[in-house]
C-alpha cells in the first residue's frame, strides 16, 4: 500500500496545549507515553507554489502549537498516485486527512462548486474578493454543506490570484478565441464559458499541460501569473493577456469523518490555524504574482508578449460571460444552487 498507516499512541500532555485523549481512528499505546498524530495533506502544486507553501506553513504551525504531537506530511503534486481528481477521491476515502482542492476539478461531482468558474463575478479588487471568500454564507455554509454531502469538508476558500490567459497567438478580443484549443480543468461550466467565446475547450491535468502547449495539442490556458511562470508555461507560449477575467479559488479541505471524530480541542486548533493562514496565503500569492510578472517580462531567453486589456476590451468578454450565469442557474444546478448564487450575488454587491 502506498500510504503510510496512521499511527496513534497514547500520550501525556506536554506544554501549554492540552490535546484531549479521545481516540480517533486506530490507536496504539506507545512506550514514551505520548500520542503523536500523523496526518497527510495533499496539494495540487509543487514546492515554491502557493498551495504547497500554504500546506507547509499550516503543518509547521500545527506542529509547533501542539508541541510536536501533530505531524503533517505535505505532498506536492505528483508525489501521490493519480491526477488532481484522484487526490479528491483519496480525501473522500479517508486515505488523506487534508487536501487543497480546486473546485474546477470537482465540477462533475459538486456542480454548485463551479460557481467559481463564472468569469467577472467577483470584484476585480483582490482584497474584496478574499473578504467575500472569508465571510460569505453562500460559500462557507451553503456550498460547504454541498461538498460535505460528498465527504469533502471545506474549511476555507482562498484566492491564488487573478487569472490570465496565455496563448500561441494574441488574445485580445473574443474573436481571437475562435477555434482556439483552450486547456481547461475538468469542469463543464469552465468549458461552456470558453465555448461562449468561440473556443474549443479541452480538459487536461496540469501535469500534461506544458507538453500539450509545446506540441500544439492545445493553444492556450488560464492561470494566475505565479503558476504560469513557475510551471514554465510562458516558455512554450508567445503571448500572455492580463485579462483578470476570474480568480483562481482553492479550498482547504478535510475528510469530514476524520474531522468530526477529533477531540474538540484538536478541531479548535485546526480551525484557529486555518483562520490564521487566510491573511498569510493572501500575502503569499500577492507577492508571488507581482514578482513573477517581472520574471516573465525579463525572461529574454523565452520572450513573451504581455498584453494588458483595457476596460473596454474586458467589457467585450464580460458581455459574453455574464449570460453563463443563466446557464449555471438553468442547466447546471437545482434550487439549492440557484439560492446559493442569488445570496452570493447579494454578498458581492454589498462589497462593491
Ligand atoms: O491549472 C491547474 O490545473 C493548476 N493551477 C493552479 C494554480 N494550481 C493547481 C492546478 O491544478
Tab-separated table of C-alpha atoms and ligand atoms in Angstrom:
chain	number	residue	atom	x	y	z
A	1	UNK	CA	0.000	0.000	0.000
A	2	UNK	CA	1.354	3.406	-0.927
A	3	UNK	CA	0.079	5.304	2.073
A	4	UNK	CA	1.700	5.204	5.491
A	5	UNK	CA	-0.505	3.672	8.123
A	6	UNK	CA	-1.946	6.221	10.515
A	7	UNK	CA	-0.144	5.922	13.851
A	8	UNK	CA	-1.823	6.664	17.143
A	9	UNK	CA	-0.146	6.365	20.517
A	10	UNK	CA	-1.456	7.256	23.965
A	11	UNK	CA	0.186	10.338	25.408
A	12	UNK	CA	0.912	12.504	28.395
A	13	UNK	CA	0.249	16.138	27.615
A	14	UNK	CA	3.247	18.436	27.443
A	15	UNK	CA	3.397	22.221	27.317
A	16	UNK	CA	0.604	24.757	27.317
A	17	UNK	CA	-1.597	22.986	24.798
A	18	UNK	CA	-3.608	20.103	26.159
A	19	UNK	CA	-4.967	17.837	23.488
A	20	UNK	CA	-7.812	15.597	24.582
A	21	UNK	CA	-7.227	11.875	24.724
A	22	UNK	CA	-10.272	10.747	22.785
A	23	UNK	CA	-9.388	8.192	20.179
A	24	UNK	CA	-9.994	8.956	16.526
A	25	UNK	CA	-9.423	6.068	14.204
A	26	UNK	CA	-6.933	3.406	15.229
A	27	UNK	CA	-4.853	3.916	18.329
A	28	UNK	CA	-1.872	2.095	19.737
A	29	UNK	CA	-0.027	2.556	23.000
A	30	UNK	CA	3.469	3.961	22.715
A	31	UNK	CA	6.407	3.329	25.000
A	32	UNK	CA	7.140	7.005	25.643
A	33	UNK	CA	3.632	7.759	26.907
A	34	UNK	CA	2.941	10.302	24.175
A	35	UNK	CA	0.391	10.326	21.413
A	36	UNK	CA	1.513	11.519	18.063
A	37	UNK	CA	-0.938	12.285	15.323
A	38	UNK	CA	0.347	11.638	11.818
A	39	UNK	CA	-1.750	13.219	9.114
A	40	UNK	CA	-1.405	13.609	5.363
A	41	UNK	CA	-2.010	16.789	3.438
A	42	UNK	CA	-2.086	16.665	-0.373
A	43	UNK	CA	-1.777	19.680	-2.618
A	44	UNK	CA	-2.187	20.154	-6.364
A	45	UNK	CA	1.012	22.150	-6.601
A	46	UNK	CA	4.770	21.793	-6.158
A	47	UNK	CA	7.261	23.254	-3.671
A	48	UNK	CA	7.559	27.009	-4.202
A	49	UNK	CA	3.948	27.296	-5.378
A	50	UNK	CA	1.108	28.752	-3.293
A	51	UNK	CA	-0.801	25.605	-2.273
A	52	UNK	CA	2.316	23.698	-1.279
A	53	UNK	CA	3.802	26.598	0.687
A	54	UNK	CA	0.432	27.101	2.389
A	55	UNK	CA	0.281	23.447	3.435
A	56	UNK	CA	3.880	23.538	4.698
A	57	UNK	CA	3.237	26.611	6.848
A	58	UNK	CA	-0.003	25.099	8.093
A	59	UNK	CA	1.820	21.881	9.023
A	60	UNK	CA	4.611	23.794	10.781
A	61	UNK	CA	2.152	25.910	12.760
A	62	UNK	CA	0.160	22.880	13.864
A	63	UNK	CA	3.353	21.042	14.819
A	64	UNK	CA	4.553	23.986	16.871
A	65	UNK	CA	1.232	24.663	18.576
A	66	UNK	CA	0.803	21.010	19.506
A	67	UNK	CA	4.312	20.833	20.970
A	68	UNK	CA	5.259	18.339	18.337
A	69	UNK	CA	2.320	15.990	18.939
A	70	UNK	CA	0.858	16.522	15.474
A	71	UNK	CA	2.919	15.785	12.401
A	72	UNK	CA	1.551	16.538	8.979
A	73	UNK	CA	3.240	15.178	5.870
A	74	UNK	CA	2.704	17.511	2.957
A	75	UNK	CA	2.577	16.044	-0.539
A	76	UNK	CA	3.351	18.087	-3.606
A	77	UNK	CA	1.548	17.320	-6.839
A	78	UNK	CA	2.917	14.159	-8.416
A	79	UNK	CA	4.030	12.619	-5.110
A	80	UNK	CA	0.768	10.727	-4.735
A	81	UNK	CA	-0.600	8.439	-7.407
A	82	UNK	CA	-3.026	9.896	-9.922
A	83	UNK	CA	-4.384	13.221	-11.018
A	84	UNK	CA	-5.985	16.119	-9.121
A	85	UNK	CA	-9.332	14.294	-9.419
A	86	UNK	CA	-7.792	11.114	-7.911
A	87	UNK	CA	-6.497	13.133	-4.952
A	88	UNK	CA	-10.046	14.287	-4.238
A	89	UNK	CA	-11.162	10.649	-4.169
A	90	UNK	CA	-8.327	9.782	-1.773
A	91	UNK	CA	-9.555	12.521	0.570
A	92	UNK	CA	-13.138	11.235	0.326
A	93	UNK	CA	-11.969	7.700	1.091
A	94	UNK	CA	-10.034	8.859	4.166
A	95	UNK	CA	-6.645	7.957	2.691
A	96	UNK	CA	-5.776	11.636	3.107
A	97	UNK	CA	-6.841	13.791	6.061
A	98	UNK	CA	-6.346	17.154	4.335
A	99	UNK	CA	-6.156	18.378	0.757
A	100	UNK	CA	-6.192	21.621	-1.136
A	101	UNK	CA	-8.844	21.187	-3.789
A	102	UNK	CA	-9.578	23.404	-6.775
A	103	UNK	CA	-13.341	23.379	-7.314
A	104	UNK	CA	-12.672	23.162	-11.049
A	105	UNK	CA	-11.707	19.516	-10.593
A	106	UNK	CA	-14.903	18.596	-8.739
A	107	UNK	CA	-17.311	20.097	-11.271
A	108	UNK	CA	-18.671	16.694	-12.284
A	109	UNK	CA	-19.489	15.845	-8.653
A	110	UNK	CA	-20.450	19.071	-6.852
A	111	UNK	CA	-21.925	21.049	-9.723
A	112	UNK	CA	-22.507	24.077	-7.474
A	113	UNK	CA	-18.742	24.402	-6.867
A	114	UNK	CA	-18.463	25.537	-10.459
A	115	UNK	CA	-19.732	28.914	-9.294
A	116	UNK	CA	-16.047	29.889	-9.159
A	117	UNK	CA	-15.837	29.369	-12.915
A	118	UNK	CA	-18.222	32.267	-13.517
A	119	UNK	CA	-15.961	34.898	-15.020
A	120	UNK	CA	-16.280	38.555	-13.965
A	121	UNK	CA	-18.478	37.566	-10.976
A	122	UNK	CA	-16.200	38.562	-8.087
A	123	UNK	CA	-14.821	42.102	-7.681
A	124	UNK	CA	-11.636	42.982	-9.573
A	125	UNK	CA	-10.232	44.114	-6.234
A	126	UNK	CA	-8.470	41.056	-4.853
A	127	UNK	CA	-8.781	42.141	-1.217
A	128	UNK	CA	-12.542	42.492	-1.552
A	129	UNK	CA	-12.691	39.100	-3.211
A	130	UNK	CA	-10.768	37.490	-0.360
A	131	UNK	CA	-13.026	39.200	2.164
A	132	UNK	CA	-16.058	37.704	0.415
A	133	UNK	CA	-14.413	34.267	0.361
A	134	UNK	CA	-13.774	34.599	4.105
A	135	UNK	CA	-17.214	35.779	5.140
A	136	UNK	CA	-19.716	34.560	2.550
A	137	UNK	CA	-22.545	32.491	3.963
A	138	UNK	CA	-23.369	31.283	0.456
A	139	UNK	CA	-19.904	29.722	0.236
A	140	UNK	CA	-18.934	28.871	3.808
A	141	UNK	CA	-22.325	27.468	4.817
A	142	UNK	CA	-24.370	26.589	1.745
A	143	UNK	CA	-21.677	25.457	-0.693
A	144	UNK	CA	-19.594	23.902	2.102
A	145	UNK	CA	-22.629	21.779	3.052
A	146	UNK	CA	-22.960	20.550	-0.530
A	147	UNK	CA	-19.317	19.453	-0.521
A	148	UNK	CA	-19.712	17.820	2.881
A	149	UNK	CA	-22.510	15.671	1.499
A	150	UNK	CA	-19.787	14.268	-0.795
A	151	UNK	CA	-17.317	13.626	2.063
A	152	UNK	CA	-15.291	16.772	1.423
A	153	UNK	CA	-15.374	19.420	4.139
A	154	UNK	CA	-14.146	22.848	3.029
A	155	UNK	CA	-12.572	24.724	5.934
A	156	UNK	CA	-11.628	27.824	3.935
A	157	UNK	CA	-11.659	29.342	0.464
A	158	UNK	CA	-8.769	31.468	-0.754
A	159	UNK	CA	-7.667	33.142	-3.945
A	160	UNK	CA	-4.375	32.222	-5.555
A	161	UNK	CA	-4.623	35.369	-7.644
A	162	UNK	CA	-6.335	36.773	-10.690
A	163	UNK	CA	-6.228	34.544	-13.750
A	164	UNK	CA	-4.646	35.492	-17.043
A	165	UNK	CA	-4.598	33.864	-20.457
A	166	UNK	CA	-1.590	32.611	-22.343
A	167	UNK	CA	-1.705	31.640	-25.997
A	168	UNK	CA	0.274	30.756	-29.053
A	169	UNK	CA	-1.475	33.782	-30.559
A	170	UNK	CA	-2.597	37.153	-29.219
A	171	UNK	CA	-5.802	37.002	-27.192
A	172	UNK	CA	-7.276	40.479	-27.174
A	173	UNK	CA	-10.883	40.048	-28.341
A	174	UNK	CA	-13.436	37.224	-28.198
A	175	UNK	CA	-12.822	36.750	-31.958
A	176	UNK	CA	-9.258	35.711	-31.105
A	177	UNK	CA	-10.708	32.694	-29.294
A	178	UNK	CA	-12.487	31.432	-32.416
A	179	UNK	CA	-11.355	27.827	-32.939
A	180	UNK	CA	-8.749	28.258	-30.171
A	181	UNK	CA	-7.959	24.974	-28.402
A	182	UNK	CA	-8.244	26.089	-24.791
A	183	UNK	CA	-7.000	23.889	-21.971
A	184	UNK	CA	-9.415	23.873	-19.028
A	185	UNK	CA	-9.877	21.979	-15.816
A	186	UNK	CA	-12.463	19.216	-15.748
A	187	UNK	CA	-15.498	21.451	-15.215
A	188	UNK	CA	-18.421	21.563	-17.656
A	189	UNK	CA	-19.034	25.204	-16.743
A	190	UNK	CA	-15.453	26.301	-17.420
A	191	UNK	CA	-15.750	24.582	-20.790
A	192	UNK	CA	-19.083	26.276	-21.508
A	193	UNK	CA	-17.563	29.664	-20.638
A	194	UNK	CA	-14.888	29.203	-23.283
A	195	UNK	CA	-17.397	27.917	-25.831
A	196	UNK	CA	-19.204	31.244	-25.336
A	197	UNK	CA	-16.020	32.947	-26.572
A	198	UNK	CA	-15.940	30.619	-29.598
A	199	UNK	CA	-13.080	28.462	-28.265
A	200	UNK	CA	-12.733	24.711	-28.377
A	201	UNK	CA	-12.144	23.691	-24.715
A	202	UNK	CA	-10.171	20.632	-23.795
A	203	UNK	CA	-9.906	19.383	-20.176
A	204	UNK	CA	-6.442	18.269	-19.065
A	205	UNK	CA	-4.496	17.735	-15.847
A	206	UNK	CA	-1.838	20.378	-15.443
A	207	UNK	CA	0.757	17.610	-15.376
A	208	UNK	CA	0.191	17.260	-19.129
A	209	UNK	CA	-0.106	20.938	-19.873
A	210	UNK	CA	3.469	22.028	-20.611
A	211	UNK	CA	3.949	19.268	-23.178
A	212	UNK	CA	0.494	19.815	-24.652
A	213	UNK	CA	1.207	23.526	-25.149
A	214	UNK	CA	4.639	22.782	-26.543
A	215	UNK	CA	3.299	20.271	-29.051
A	216	UNK	CA	0.278	22.337	-30.028
A	217	UNK	CA	-2.198	19.791	-28.631
A	218	UNK	CA	-3.770	22.870	-27.039
A	219	UNK	CA	-3.239	26.535	-27.978
A	220	UNK	CA	-3.519	28.191	-24.590
A	221	UNK	CA	-4.621	28.113	-20.984
A	222	UNK	CA	-5.644	30.245	-17.969
A	223	UNK	CA	-3.867	30.526	-14.621
A	224	UNK	CA	-2.535	33.050	-12.113
A	225	UNK	CA	0.809	34.610	-13.069
A	226	UNK	CA	2.865	32.810	-10.405
A	227	UNK	CA	1.725	29.477	-11.777
A	228	UNK	CA	2.307	30.413	-15.417
A	229	UNK	CA	5.894	31.333	-14.571
A	230	UNK	CA	6.653	28.563	-12.101
A	231	UNK	CA	5.255	25.841	-14.352
A	232	UNK	CA	7.187	27.492	-17.239
A	233	UNK	CA	4.132	27.735	-19.484
A	234	UNK	CA	5.462	31.081	-20.721
A	235	UNK	CA	8.418	29.183	-22.240
A	236	UNK	CA	6.064	27.499	-24.683
A	237	UNK	CA	3.614	30.373	-25.185
A	238	UNK	CA	4.376	33.584	-27.059
A	239	UNK	CA	1.636	35.762	-25.585
A	240	UNK	CA	0.149	36.451	-22.172
A	241	UNK	CA	-3.010	38.535	-21.755
A	242	UNK	CA	-3.587	40.336	-18.470
A	243	UNK	CA	-7.326	39.828	-18.515
A	244	UNK	CA	-8.125	39.405	-14.787
A	245	UNK	CA	-11.249	37.597	-16.005
A	246	UNK	CA	-11.533	35.494	-12.859
A	247	UNK	CA	-9.766	34.404	-9.656
A	248	UNK	CA	-8.150	31.097	-9.062
A	249	UNK	CA	-10.003	29.924	-5.952
A	250	UNK	CA	-8.810	26.955	-3.937
A	251	UNK	CA	-10.314	25.262	-0.888
A	252	UNK	CA	-8.598	23.933	2.218
A	253	UNK	CA	-10.483	20.706	2.811
A	254	UNK	CA	-10.568	17.897	5.353
A	255	UNK	CA	-12.143	14.467	5.407
A	256	UNK	CA	-15.329	15.116	7.463
A	257	UNK	CA	-15.417	11.757	9.263
A	258	UNK	CA	-11.834	12.204	10.428
A	259	UNK	CA	-12.508	15.817	11.446
A	260	UNK	CA	-15.779	15.135	13.253
A	261	UNK	CA	-14.218	12.344	15.306
A	262	UNK	CA	-11.358	14.514	16.541
A	263	UNK	CA	-11.447	15.829	20.109
A	264	UNK	CA	-12.930	19.301	20.333
A	265	UNK	CA	-9.651	20.980	21.270
A	266	UNK	CA	-7.840	19.419	18.320
A	267	UNK	CA	-10.599	20.637	15.995
A	268	UNK	CA	-10.302	24.091	17.550
A	269	UNK	CA	-6.565	24.049	16.908
A	270	UNK	CA	-7.165	23.202	13.244
A	271	UNK	CA	-9.861	25.867	12.858
A	272	UNK	CA	-7.733	28.525	14.500
A	273	UNK	CA	-4.765	27.690	12.260
A	274	UNK	CA	-6.898	27.686	9.102
A	275	UNK	CA	-8.103	31.176	10.057
A	276	UNK	CA	-4.570	32.347	10.741
A	277	UNK	CA	-3.490	31.128	7.311
A	278	UNK	CA	-6.058	33.236	5.419
A	279	UNK	CA	-4.202	36.592	5.559
A	280	UNK	CA	-0.921	34.744	5.240
A	281	UNK	CA	-1.867	32.993	1.983
A	282	UNK	CA	-3.281	36.227	0.616
A	283	UNK	CA	0.077	37.958	1.099
A	284	UNK	CA	1.935	34.939	-0.263
A	285	UNK	CA	0.004	34.842	-3.546
A	286	UNK	CA	0.155	38.637	-3.905
A	287	UNK	CA	3.934	38.741	-3.572
A	288	UNK	CA	4.386	35.791	-5.915
A	289	UNK	CA	2.020	37.086	-8.582
A	290	UNK	CA	3.651	40.524	-8.549
A	291	UNK	CA	7.260	39.391	-8.618
A	292	UNK	CA	6.707	36.561	-11.113
A	293	UNK	CA	5.243	39.013	-13.626
A	294	UNK	CA	8.649	40.701	-13.701
A	295	UNK	CA	10.314	37.311	-14.165
A	296	UNK	CA	8.172	36.664	-17.243
A	297	UNK	CA	8.786	40.148	-18.644
A	298	UNK	CA	12.551	39.879	-18.063
A	299	UNK	CA	12.972	36.353	-19.430
A	300	UNK	CA	14.781	37.301	-22.627
A	301	UNK	CA	15.549	33.649	-23.429
A	302	UNK	CA	11.822	32.980	-23.635
A	303	UNK	CA	10.233	36.246	-24.760
A	304	UNK	CA	6.516	36.567	-24.020
A	305	UNK	CA	4.448	39.480	-25.289
A	306	UNK	CA	2.426	40.778	-22.330
A	307	UNK	CA	-0.859	42.357	-23.387
A	308	UNK	CA	-2.863	44.319	-20.830
A	309	UNK	CA	-6.556	44.534	-21.722
A	310	UNK	CA	-8.241	47.921	-21.456
A	311	UNK	CA	-11.551	48.159	-19.585
A	312	UNK	CA	-13.280	48.422	-22.959
A	313	UNK	CA	-11.611	45.232	-24.166
A	314	UNK	CA	-12.541	43.427	-20.953
A	315	UNK	CA	-16.133	44.578	-21.431
A	316	UNK	CA	-16.418	42.582	-24.671
A	317	UNK	CA	-15.574	39.417	-22.704
A	318	UNK	CA	-17.785	40.353	-19.778
A	319	UNK	CA	-20.795	40.667	-22.116
A	320	UNK	CA	-20.331	37.076	-23.242
A	321	UNK	CA	-19.515	35.792	-19.755
A	322	UNK	CA	-22.490	37.208	-17.832
A	323	UNK	CA	-25.145	35.039	-19.634
A	324	UNK	CA	-23.234	31.959	-18.422
A	325	UNK	CA	-24.754	32.743	-15.021
A	326	UNK	CA	-28.149	31.834	-16.541
A	327	UNK	CA	-26.654	28.636	-17.900
A	328	UNK	CA	-25.389	27.879	-14.354
A	329	UNK	CA	-28.853	28.544	-12.895
A	330	UNK	CA	-30.867	26.778	-15.605
A	331	UNK	CA	-28.691	23.897	-16.738
A	332	UNK	CA	-26.076	23.170	-14.089
A	333	UNK	CA	-27.662	23.374	-10.637
A	334	UNK	CA	-31.014	22.921	-8.919
A	335	UNK	CA	-32.902	25.097	-6.439
A	336	UNK	CA	-30.168	24.982	-3.787
A	337	UNK	CA	-27.528	26.105	-6.272
A	338	UNK	CA	-29.769	28.886	-7.553
A	339	UNK	CA	-30.353	30.126	-3.994
A	340	UNK	CA	-26.632	29.971	-3.321
A	341	UNK	CA	-25.797	32.071	-6.382
A	342	UNK	CA	-28.517	34.589	-5.509
A	343	UNK	CA	-27.118	35.015	-1.998
A	344	UNK	CA	-23.549	35.184	-3.282
A	345	UNK	CA	-24.518	37.890	-5.781
A	346	UNK	CA	-26.077	39.880	-2.926
A	347	UNK	CA	-22.956	39.448	-0.814
A	348	UNK	CA	-20.754	40.571	-3.708
A	349	UNK	CA	-22.987	43.596	-4.383
A	350	UNK	CA	-22.701	44.576	-0.718
A	351	UNK	CA	-18.911	44.696	-1.109
A	352	UNK	CA	-18.919	46.806	-4.285
B	1	LIG	O1	-4.207	24.827	-13.846
B	1	LIG	C1	-4.241	23.981	-12.968
B	1	LIG	O2	-4.863	22.944	-13.105
B	1	LIG	C2	-3.411	24.202	-11.717
B	1	LIG	N1	-3.371	25.610	-11.407
B	1	LIG	C3	-3.091	26.034	-10.202
B	1	LIG	C4	-2.949	27.493	-9.903
B	1	LIG	N2	-2.980	25.206	-9.175
B	1	LIG	C5	-3.088	23.760	-9.315
B	1	LIG	C6	-3.953	23.429	-10.508
B	1	LIG	O3	-4.074	22.092	-10.725
